[in-house]
mmCIF file of C-alpha atoms in Angstrom:
data_model
loop_
_atom_site.group_PDB
_atom_site.id
_atom_site.type_symbol
_atom_site.label_atom_id
_atom_site.label_comp_id
_atom_site.label_asym_id
_atom_site.label_seq_id
_atom_site.Cartn_x
_atom_site.Cartn_y
_atom_site.Cartn_z
ATOM 1 C CA ARG A 77 78.633 74.390 47.415
ATOM 2 C CA PRO A 78 78.673 77.116 44.723
ATOM 3 C CA PRO A 79 81.530 79.812 44.765
ATOM 4 C CA ARG A 80 80.201 82.573 46.512
ATOM 5 C CA SER A 81 79.850 86.293 44.401
ATOM 6 C CA THR A 82 80.956 89.683 45.249
ATOM 7 C CA PRO A 83 78.051 91.818 46.200
ATOM 8 C CA LYS A 84 77.404 94.870 43.415
ATOM 9 C CA PRO A 85 76.860 98.253 45.506
ATOM 10 C CA SER A 86 73.714 99.283 44.352
ATOM 11 C CA SER A 87 73.328 101.970 42.295
ATOM 12 C CA ALA A 88 72.079 104.379 45.190
ATOM 13 C CA ALA A 89 75.724 103.604 46.527
ATOM 14 C CA SER A 90 77.050 103.833 43.230
ATOM 15 C CA ASP A 91 76.186 107.468 43.405
ATOM 16 C CA VAL A 92 77.529 108.416 46.958
ATOM 17 C CA TYR A 93 81.053 106.949 45.803
ATOM 18 C CA LYS A 94 81.199 109.073 41.900
ATOM 19 C CA ARG A 95 79.858 111.835 44.496
ATOM 20 C CA GLN A 96 82.857 111.559 47.178
ATOM 21 C CA ILE A 97 85.409 110.921 44.247
ATOM 22 C CA LEU A 98 84.605 113.523 42.693
ATOM 23 C CA LEU A 99 84.544 115.911 45.930
ATOM 24 C CA ILE A 100 88.545 115.060 46.979
ATOM 25 C CA ALA A 101 89.290 115.019 43.810
ATOM 26 C CA ILE A 102 88.292 118.819 43.692
ATOM 27 C CA LEU A 103 89.057 119.341 47.452
ATOM 28 C CA GLU A 104 93.141 118.165 46.357
ATOM 29 C CA ALA A 105 92.967 119.959 43.184
ATOM 30 C CA LEU A 106 92.127 123.359 45.051
ATOM 31 C CA ILE A 107 94.466 122.402 47.771
ATOM 32 C CA ILE A 108 97.432 121.567 45.943
ATOM 33 C CA ASP A 109 97.144 123.132 42.801
ATOM 34 C CA PHE A 110 97.142 121.176 39.503
ATOM 35 C CA PRO A 111 93.450 120.486 37.340
ATOM 36 C CA ILE A 112 90.806 119.091 37.993
ATOM 37 C CA SER A 113 90.976 116.849 35.224
ATOM 38 C CA ALA A 114 94.252 116.065 35.885
ATOM 39 C CA PHE A 115 92.210 113.479 38.327
ATOM 40 C CA VAL A 116 90.016 110.769 36.988
ATOM 41 C CA PRO A 117 87.889 108.435 39.349
ATOM 42 C CA VAL A 118 87.601 105.043 39.658
ATOM 43 C CA ILE A 119 84.809 102.762 40.154
ATOM 44 C CA GLY A 120 85.547 99.647 40.995
ATOM 45 C CA THR A 121 82.377 96.961 42.497
ATOM 46 C CA ARG A 122 84.234 96.951 45.707
ATOM 47 C CA ARG A 123 85.842 100.491 46.662
ATOM 48 C CA PRO A 124 86.054 103.237 44.630
ATOM 49 C CA ASN A 125 90.312 104.571 43.948
ATOM 50 C CA LEU A 126 91.718 107.331 42.118
ATOM 51 C CA ILE A 127 93.871 107.108 38.695
ATOM 52 C CA PHE A 128 96.208 109.998 37.154
ATOM 53 C CA SER A 129 95.644 111.413 34.336
ATOM 54 C CA GLU A 130 98.584 111.734 31.375
ATOM 55 C CA GLU A 131 98.376 115.364 31.780
ATOM 56 C CA TYR A 132 98.944 114.953 36.031
ATOM 57 C CA LYS A 133 102.158 112.874 35.122
ATOM 58 C CA ALA A 134 103.576 115.357 33.123
ATOM 59 C CA VAL A 135 102.453 117.616 35.964
ATOM 60 C CA LEU A 136 104.598 115.567 38.565
ATOM 61 C CA ALA A 137 107.711 115.131 35.972
ATOM 62 C CA LEU A 138 108.134 118.874 35.794
ATOM 63 C CA ASP A 139 112.090 119.859 36.396
ATOM 64 C CA LYS A 140 111.915 120.279 40.210
ATOM 65 C CA LYS A 141 114.258 123.811 39.537
ATOM 66 C CA ILE A 142 111.150 125.633 38.392
ATOM 67 C CA ASN A 143 108.174 123.789 39.350
ATOM 68 C CA LYS A 144 106.060 125.493 42.867
ATOM 69 C CA ARG A 145 108.045 124.856 45.933
ATOM 70 C CA ASP A 146 105.039 127.093 47.786
ATOM 71 C CA PHE A 147 101.574 125.522 49.313
ATOM 72 C CA GLU A 148 99.127 126.391 51.710
ATOM 73 C CA ILE A 149 96.542 124.373 53.387
ATOM 74 C CA ILE A 150 93.390 125.575 53.681
ATOM 75 C CA ASN A 151 90.622 124.490 56.657
ATOM 76 C CA PRO A 152 92.038 121.131 57.446
ATOM 77 C CA GLU A 153 89.807 120.402 59.809
ATOM 78 C CA GLY A 154 91.826 117.880 62.332
ATOM 79 C CA ASN A 155 92.468 115.702 59.485
ATOM 80 C CA HIS A 156 94.979 113.353 60.417
ATOM 81 C CA ALA A 157 98.681 112.640 58.685
ATOM 82 C CA VAL A 158 98.509 116.177 56.316
ATOM 83 C CA CYS A 159 101.983 116.613 55.131
ATOM 84 C CA ALA A 160 103.752 113.097 55.959
ATOM 85 C CA GLY A 161 105.891 111.703 53.487
ATOM 86 C CA LEU A 162 107.650 114.865 52.294
ATOM 87 C CA LYS A 163 110.807 114.728 50.431
ATOM 88 C CA ASP A 164 111.779 117.391 48.505
ATOM 89 C CA GLU A 165 112.935 121.101 49.566
ATOM 90 C CA MET A 166 109.208 123.487 49.980
ATOM 91 C CA SER A 167 107.525 125.253 51.475
ATOM 92 C CA VAL A 168 103.539 124.605 53.077
ATOM 93 C CA MET A 169 101.482 126.820 54.965
ATOM 94 C CA ILE A 170 99.067 125.016 57.456
ATOM 95 C CA LYS A 171 95.970 127.647 58.520
ATOM 96 C CA GLY A 172 94.048 125.825 60.797
ATOM 97 C CA HIS A 173 94.189 122.760 63.485
ATOM 98 C CA VAL A 174 95.664 118.854 61.973
ATOM 99 C CA GLY A 175 95.272 115.272 63.215
ATOM 100 C CA TYR A 176 97.920 112.917 64.611
ATOM 101 C CA TYR A 177 101.520 112.715 62.498
ATOM 102 C CA CYS A 178 101.300 116.019 60.991
ATOM 103 C CA GLY A 179 104.670 116.216 58.829
ATOM 104 C CA GLY A 180 105.741 112.084 59.401
ATOM 105 C CA MET A 181 109.098 111.230 58.502
ATOM 106 C CA ASN A 182 109.568 114.955 57.300
ATOM 107 C CA GLN A 183 112.664 115.023 54.663
ATOM 108 C CA ASN A 184 114.055 118.662 54.182
ATOM 109 C CA ALA A 185 110.757 120.466 53.446
ATOM 110 C CA SER A 186 109.429 123.630 55.718
ATOM 111 C CA ILE A 187 105.985 123.261 57.139
ATOM 112 C CA THR A 188 104.096 125.730 58.912
ATOM 113 C CA ILE A 189 101.151 124.715 61.111
ATOM 114 C CA ASP A 190 99.289 127.652 61.970
ATOM 115 C CA GLY A 191 97.161 125.719 64.856
ATOM 116 C CA ASN A 192 97.338 123.576 67.177
ATOM 117 C CA VAL A 193 98.928 119.502 66.259
ATOM 118 C CA GLY A 194 97.741 116.028 67.488
ATOM 119 C CA THR A 195 99.600 112.753 68.342
ATOM 120 C CA GLY A 196 103.198 112.384 67.382
ATOM 121 C CA VAL A 197 104.127 115.499 64.475
ATOM 122 C CA GLY A 198 106.740 115.211 63.431
ATOM 123 C CA GLU A 199 107.038 111.901 63.834
ATOM 124 C CA ASN A 200 110.382 110.042 62.219
ATOM 125 C CA MET A 201 111.309 113.263 60.602
ATOM 126 C CA MET A 202 114.811 113.228 58.974
ATOM 127 C CA SER A 203 115.668 116.990 57.977
ATOM 128 C CA GLY A 204 113.793 119.949 57.304
ATOM 129 C CA LYS A 205 111.768 122.264 59.780
ATOM 130 C CA ILE A 206 108.167 122.609 61.200
ATOM 131 C CA HIS A 207 106.839 125.386 62.490
ATOM 132 C CA VAL A 208 103.536 124.841 64.846
ATOM 133 C CA LYS A 209 102.173 128.028 66.164
ATOM 134 C CA GLY A 210 100.183 126.327 68.765
ATOM 135 C CA ASN A 211 100.180 123.937 71.748
ATOM 136 C CA ALA A 212 101.210 120.070 70.606
ATOM 137 C CA SER A 213 99.682 116.452 72.144
ATOM 138 C CA GLN A 214 101.378 113.641 73.109
ATOM 139 C CA SER A 215 104.564 112.525 71.624
ATOM 140 C CA ALA A 216 105.784 115.196 69.499
ATOM 141 C CA GLY A 217 108.923 115.010 67.255
ATOM 142 C CA ALA A 218 108.633 110.701 68.358
ATOM 143 C CA THR A 219 111.488 108.978 66.864
ATOM 144 C CA ALA A 220 113.016 111.824 65.233
ATOM 145 C CA HIS A 221 116.353 111.364 63.653
ATOM 146 C CA GLY A 222 117.239 114.748 62.238
ATOM 147 C CA GLY A 223 115.249 118.679 61.204
ATOM 148 C CA LEU A 224 114.182 121.490 63.403
ATOM 149 C CA LEU A 225 111.089 120.971 65.208
ATOM 150 C CA VAL A 226 109.452 124.201 67.242
ATOM 151 C CA ILE A 227 106.097 123.920 69.201
ATOM 152 C CA GLU A 228 105.644 128.116 70.478
ATOM 153 C CA GLY A 229 102.794 126.762 72.314
ATOM 154 C CA ASP A 230 102.522 123.826 75.668
ATOM 155 C CA ALA A 231 103.617 120.139 74.471
ATOM 156 C CA SER A 232 102.392 117.659 76.032
ATOM 157 C CA SER A 233 103.488 114.121 77.884
ATOM 158 C CA ARG A 234 106.380 112.080 75.878
ATOM 159 C CA CYS A 235 108.279 115.019 74.173
ATOM 160 C CA GLY A 236 110.625 113.946 72.101
ATOM 161 C CA ILE A 237 110.275 110.080 73.353
ATOM 162 C CA SER A 238 113.037 108.462 72.044
ATOM 163 C CA MET A 239 114.516 110.641 69.852
ATOM 164 C CA LYS A 240 117.527 109.931 67.357
ATOM 165 C CA GLY A 241 118.910 113.508 66.608
ATOM 166 C CA VAL A 242 116.514 115.942 66.491
ATOM 167 C CA ASP A 243 116.904 119.541 68.152
ATOM 168 C CA ILE A 244 113.371 120.111 69.370
ATOM 169 C CA ILE A 245 112.106 123.995 71.111
ATOM 170 C CA VAL A 246 109.725 124.297 73.375
ATOM 171 C CA LYS A 247 108.611 127.547 74.272
ATOM 172 C CA GLY A 248 106.194 126.323 76.376
ATOM 173 C CA ASN A 249 105.972 124.125 79.101
ATOM 174 C CA VAL A 250 106.601 119.932 78.626
ATOM 175 C CA GLY A 251 104.011 116.789 80.268
ATOM 176 C CA HIS A 252 106.060 114.369 81.832
ATOM 177 C CA MET A 253 108.545 112.090 80.738
ATOM 178 C CA SER A 254 109.365 114.284 78.275
ATOM 179 C CA GLY A 255 112.785 112.718 76.540
ATOM 180 C CA PHE A 256 112.118 109.456 77.168
ATOM 181 C CA MET A 257 114.321 107.073 76.179
ATOM 182 C CA ALA A 258 115.576 109.731 74.212
ATOM 183 C CA GLN A 259 119.101 108.827 72.571
ATOM 184 C CA LYS A 260 120.402 111.540 70.699
ATOM 185 C CA GLY A 261 119.399 115.520 69.809
ATOM 186 C CA ASN A 262 118.943 118.263 71.399
ATOM 187 C CA LEU A 263 115.883 119.694 73.672
ATOM 188 C CA VAL A 264 115.494 123.002 74.803
ATOM 189 C CA ILE A 265 112.010 123.848 77.247
ATOM 190 C CA PHE A 266 111.997 127.607 77.667
ATOM 191 C CA GLY A 267 109.092 126.929 80.667
ATOM 192 C CA ASP A 268 108.967 123.928 82.916
ATOM 193 C CA ALA A 269 108.876 119.772 82.851
ATOM 194 C CA GLY A 270 106.990 117.785 84.148
ATOM 195 C CA HIS A 271 107.628 114.762 86.323
ATOM 196 C CA ALA A 272 110.286 112.057 85.035
ATOM 197 C CA LEU A 273 111.873 114.070 83.033
ATOM 198 C CA GLY A 274 114.700 112.035 80.816
ATOM 199 C CA ASP A 275 113.448 109.159 81.968
ATOM 200 C CA SER A 276 116.438 106.193 81.090
ATOM 201 C CA ILE A 277 117.817 108.537 78.770
ATOM 202 C CA TYR A 278 120.902 107.740 76.486
ATOM 203 C CA GLU A 279 123.344 110.734 75.065
ATOM 204 C CA ALA A 280 120.623 113.676 74.199
ATOM 205 C CA ASN A 281 120.554 116.773 76.424
ATOM 206 C CA ILE A 282 117.941 119.072 77.823
ATOM 207 C CA TYR A 283 117.953 122.221 78.217
ATOM 208 C CA VAL A 284 115.588 123.760 80.928
ATOM 209 C CA ALA A 285 114.473 126.980 81.739
ATOM 210 C CA GLY A 286 111.538 126.815 84.237
ATOM 211 C CA GLU A 287 111.189 124.144 86.785
ATOM 212 C CA VAL A 288 111.377 120.279 86.829
ATOM 213 C CA ALA A 289 108.830 118.095 88.713
ATOM 214 C CA SER A 290 111.689 115.392 89.076
ATOM 215 C CA LEU A 291 113.781 113.506 87.132
ATOM 216 C CA GLY A 292 113.730 109.876 85.096
ATOM 217 C CA ALA A 293 115.645 106.578 85.710
ATOM 218 C CA ASP A 294 118.990 107.369 84.511
ATOM 219 C CA CYS A 295 118.496 111.668 84.479
ATOM 220 C CA ILE A 296 120.649 113.192 85.790
ATOM 221 C CA GLU A 297 121.295 117.595 86.201
ATOM 222 C CA LYS A 298 124.562 117.435 84.212
ATOM 223 C CA LYS A 299 127.267 120.968 84.059
ATOM 224 C CA MET A 300 126.519 123.457 82.051
ATOM 225 C CA THR A 301 129.837 124.184 80.474
ATOM 226 C CA LYS A 302 130.873 126.605 77.362
ATOM 227 C CA LYS A 303 130.493 124.335 74.902
ATOM 228 C CA HIS A 304 126.639 122.895 75.764
ATOM 229 C CA LEU A 305 126.182 127.228 75.573
ATOM 230 C CA SER A 306 127.238 127.125 71.821
ATOM 231 C CA ASN A 307 125.090 124.807 71.597
ATOM 232 C CA LEU A 308 121.951 125.737 73.426
ATOM 233 C CA GLU A 309 122.849 129.218 71.474
ATOM 234 C CA ASN A 310 123.541 127.846 68.216
ATOM 235 C CA ILE A 311 120.766 125.568 68.290
ATOM 236 C CA LEU A 312 118.123 129.121 69.117
ATOM 237 C CA SER A 313 119.859 130.513 66.336
ATOM 238 C CA ASN A 314 118.738 128.206 63.670
ATOM 239 C CA ALA A 315 115.096 129.187 64.733
ATOM 240 C CA ASN A 316 115.793 132.528 64.555
ATOM 241 C CA VAL A 317 114.798 132.869 68.054
ATOM 242 C CA SER A 318 116.945 135.820 70.276
ATOM 243 C CA ASP A 319 114.444 136.306 72.871
ATOM 244 C CA TYR A 320 116.127 134.375 75.691
ATOM 245 C CA ASN A 321 118.855 134.199 78.711
ATOM 246 C CA PRO A 322 120.887 131.378 78.075
ATOM 247 C CA ASP A 323 122.034 131.977 81.783
ATOM 248 C CA THR A 324 119.082 130.494 82.863
ATOM 249 C CA PHE A 325 118.929 127.169 81.500
ATOM 250 C CA ARG A 326 120.285 123.925 83.090
ATOM 251 C CA ARG A 327 121.470 121.120 81.584
ATOM 252 C CA PHE A 328 119.955 117.205 82.229
ATOM 253 C CA GLY A 329 120.959 114.175 80.292
ATOM 254 C CA SER A 330 122.650 110.585 81.128
ATOM 255 C CA ALA A 331 123.844 109.036 84.293
ATOM 256 C CA ARG A 332 125.125 106.541 82.527
ATOM 257 C CA SER A 333 124.215 103.938 84.865
ATOM 258 C CA LEU A 334 121.654 101.515 82.978
ATOM 259 C CA TYR A 335 123.601 100.946 80.147
ATOM 260 C CA ASN A 336 124.741 97.799 80.968
ATOM 261 C CA PHE A 337 121.846 95.528 82.929
ATOM 262 C CA ASN A 338 123.307 95.301 87.200
ATOM 263 C CA VAL A 339 121.507 92.643 89.402
ATOM 264 C CA ASP A 340 121.640 95.853 91.705
ATOM 265 C CA ASN A 341 119.872 98.628 89.382
ATOM 266 C CA ALA A 342 116.805 95.786 88.454
ATOM 267 C CA LYS A 343 114.227 97.489 90.129
ATOM 268 C CA ILE A 344 115.423 100.896 88.967
ATOM 269 C CA TYR A 345 115.261 99.450 84.991
#
């Protein structure tokens, strides 16, 4: 039986690929301010790829001390993973709404979104700052290890799920199961919190100024000591937030009754 031959795209399909790749190259060049000639479109028999010319590589090799550090993205059109994986100190302004995982895995960069964000903004971020001027969908700051996430509007369900050291500030309300399995860090909520707040929480702090619909398993209200008031003030100061009354906040955390399995708590797990 003769081997199958790899089908080749028609000339019309090839032309479509070429136009798509050229458009992508032009858009990326405009957005990140690199010369269009730096992008070389290459069409394969199965799928299009992009390689980079020596001119582009030279731009990447510039001394970071003099390289451009401020960028602006206009009309992101709800695209996903915008600014995901940034590692260097830079400032990015995104003018418009974005989709899933904006700023995911961020390190050092300062990202501002002038719009709403989809699921998982700042997911697994390590450091830096993400500032959302609109609302955030579910799982904002999920598994984030560090840095600062500020949401001016509301955040949907599971905000701060499994957070591991990040500071999250929500100026509006948060949805159900926010702070679920939160291990470390601080979740500051200026508005109200939905049901099952802090379910299965570990050692994170949750500060709430509004009403709490209900608490999740092993989450209890704790005393707001001077130490925790100072902690709250430092978090808000780092975010340049000054219009608040610290006396309106309550603190929630772990009762530590589920750290080790106990058959008497089987129904709670």
